Amino acid sequence: MVSAAPRLVVIGANEGARLARAARLADHYGIPRLPAADLLLRRRPLPPGGYVIDSSPQLLDGASGIGGLRPALAFADLVVLLHGADWTGAEEARRVLRYYEARGMLAAFPPDAPDGDLIVAVDAVLRGRTEDPPDGPAGGP
């Protein structure tokens, strides 16, 4: 069954813009915003009804090893990258972003893009979803 609420990861180098954007998207869809750092520390399960995770690009690189996030493909519909004109990211972050881009899971926007532009992208992904991603192991992402 397809859930109506999106499962998003919002990443960006500018913490203030990322947090504000993640909060606005969560509010728009009526779903919780979850800081990735808290998920790593608390290891709690993700809510089944959708969520917005805010993260730095480097946290996405933590594979499913001890203490690391599972790859976003396992628990997200879309990775939203907020990039600035001068943001280059670390080499590791670029590798991870190319991985999500190649799988059609990455949507990049400047931090000042209108919320409506992001919502259009998220809604398009939701329309294309045919099934929910598989549940992850107990203990969270």
C-alpha positions in Angstrom: 0.0 0.0 0.0 1.3 3.5 -0.8 1.4 5.9 2.1 0.3 9.5 1.4 3.2 11.1 3.4 6.7 11.4 2.0 9.9 10.0 3.5 12.5 12.7 2.8 16.1 13.5 3.7 17.1 17.1 3.4 20.8 17.7 3.3 22.9 20.8 2.9 26.1 22.4 4.1 24.3 25.4 5.6 22.8 24.2 8.8 20.4 27.1 9.3 18.9 26.9 5.9 18.7 23.1 6.0 16.9 23.1 9.4 14.4 25.8 8.3 13.6 24.1 5.0 13.2 20.7 6.7 10.9 22.2 9.3 8.7 23.9 6.6 8.5 20.7 4.5 7.6 18.7 7.6 4.9 21.2 8.5 3.5 21.3 5.0 3.1 17.5 4.9 2.1 17.2 8.6 4.9 14.8 9.4 7.7 15.0 12.0 11.2 16.5 11.4 13.9 14.2 12.7 17.6 15.3 13.0 19.9 12.6 11.6 22.3 13.1 14.5 19.5 12.2 17.0 18.6 9.1 15.0 22.2 8.0 15.1 22.3 8.5 18.9 18.9 7.1 19.9 18.6 4.4 17.3 14.8 4.7 17.4 12.6 3.3 14.6 11.3 5.7 12.0 7.7 6.6 12.1 5.6 4.7 9.5 3.6 7.7 8.3 6.3 9.7 6.7 9.0 12.1 8.0 11.7 14.6 7.1 15.2 13.8 8.2 17.7 16.7 8.2 21.3 15.7 7.7 24.7 16.9 6.6 25.9 15.2 3.4 28.6 13.4 5.3 26.1 11.5 7.5 24.5 9.9 4.4 27.9 8.2 3.8 27.6 6.1 6.9 26.7 2.7 5.6 24.8 0.2 7.7 27.7 -0.5 9.9 27.6 -0.1 13.6 26.3 3.3 14.5 25.8 4.4 10.9 22.7 5.2 9.0 21.4 2.7 6.4 21.7 4.0 2.9 18.9 6.5 2.2 17.6 4.2 -0.5 16.3 1.9 2.2 14.2 4.5 4.0 13.6 7.6 1.8 11.6 8.5 -1.2 13.8 11.5 -2.1 17.0 13.2 -1.0 16.7 17.0 -1.3 20.1 18.7 -1.6 20.2 22.4 -0.7 23.4 23.7 -2.3 24.9 27.2 -2.4 26.8 28.7 -5.3 30.1 28.3 -3.3 29.4 24.9 -1.8 31.7 22.2 -3.1 31.3 19.6 -0.4 33.9 17.1 0.7 35.1 14.5 -1.8 33.2 11.8 0.1 30.0 13.8 0.1 30.2 14.3 -3.7 30.6 10.5 -4.2 27.5 9.8 -2.1 25.5 12.5 -3.9 26.4 11.0 -7.3 25.2 7.7 -6.0 21.7 9.0 -5.1 21.6 11.1 -8.3 22.3 8.1 -10.5 19.3 6.3 -8.9 16.9 9.2 -9.5 16.6 10.0 -5.8 18.4 13.3 -5.6 16.8 16.7 -6.2 19.1 19.7 -5.9 17.9 23.2 -5.2 19.5 26.4 -4.1 18.8 27.2 -0.4 16.6 30.2 -1.4 14.4 28.2 -3.9 10.7 28.7 -3.2 9.1 26.0 -1.1 6.6 25.4 -3.9 9.5 24.2 -6.2 10.5 21.5 -3.6 6.9 20.5 -3.0 6.3 20.0 -6.8 9.4 17.7 -6.9 8.3 15.7 -3.8 4.7 15.3 -5.0 6.0 14.0 -8.4 8.0 11.4 -6.5 5.0 10.4 -4.5 2.9 10.0 -7.6 5.6 7.7 -9.0 5.8 5.5 -5.9 4.2 2.1 -6.4 4.9 0.6 -3.0 6.4 1.5 0.3 10.1 0.8 0.8 10.7 -2.3 2.9 10.8 -1.9 6.7 14.3 -1.7 8.1 15.7 -3.7 10.9 14.5 -3.0 14.4 16.4 -0.2 16.1 16.0 2.5 13.5 18.0 3.6 10.5 
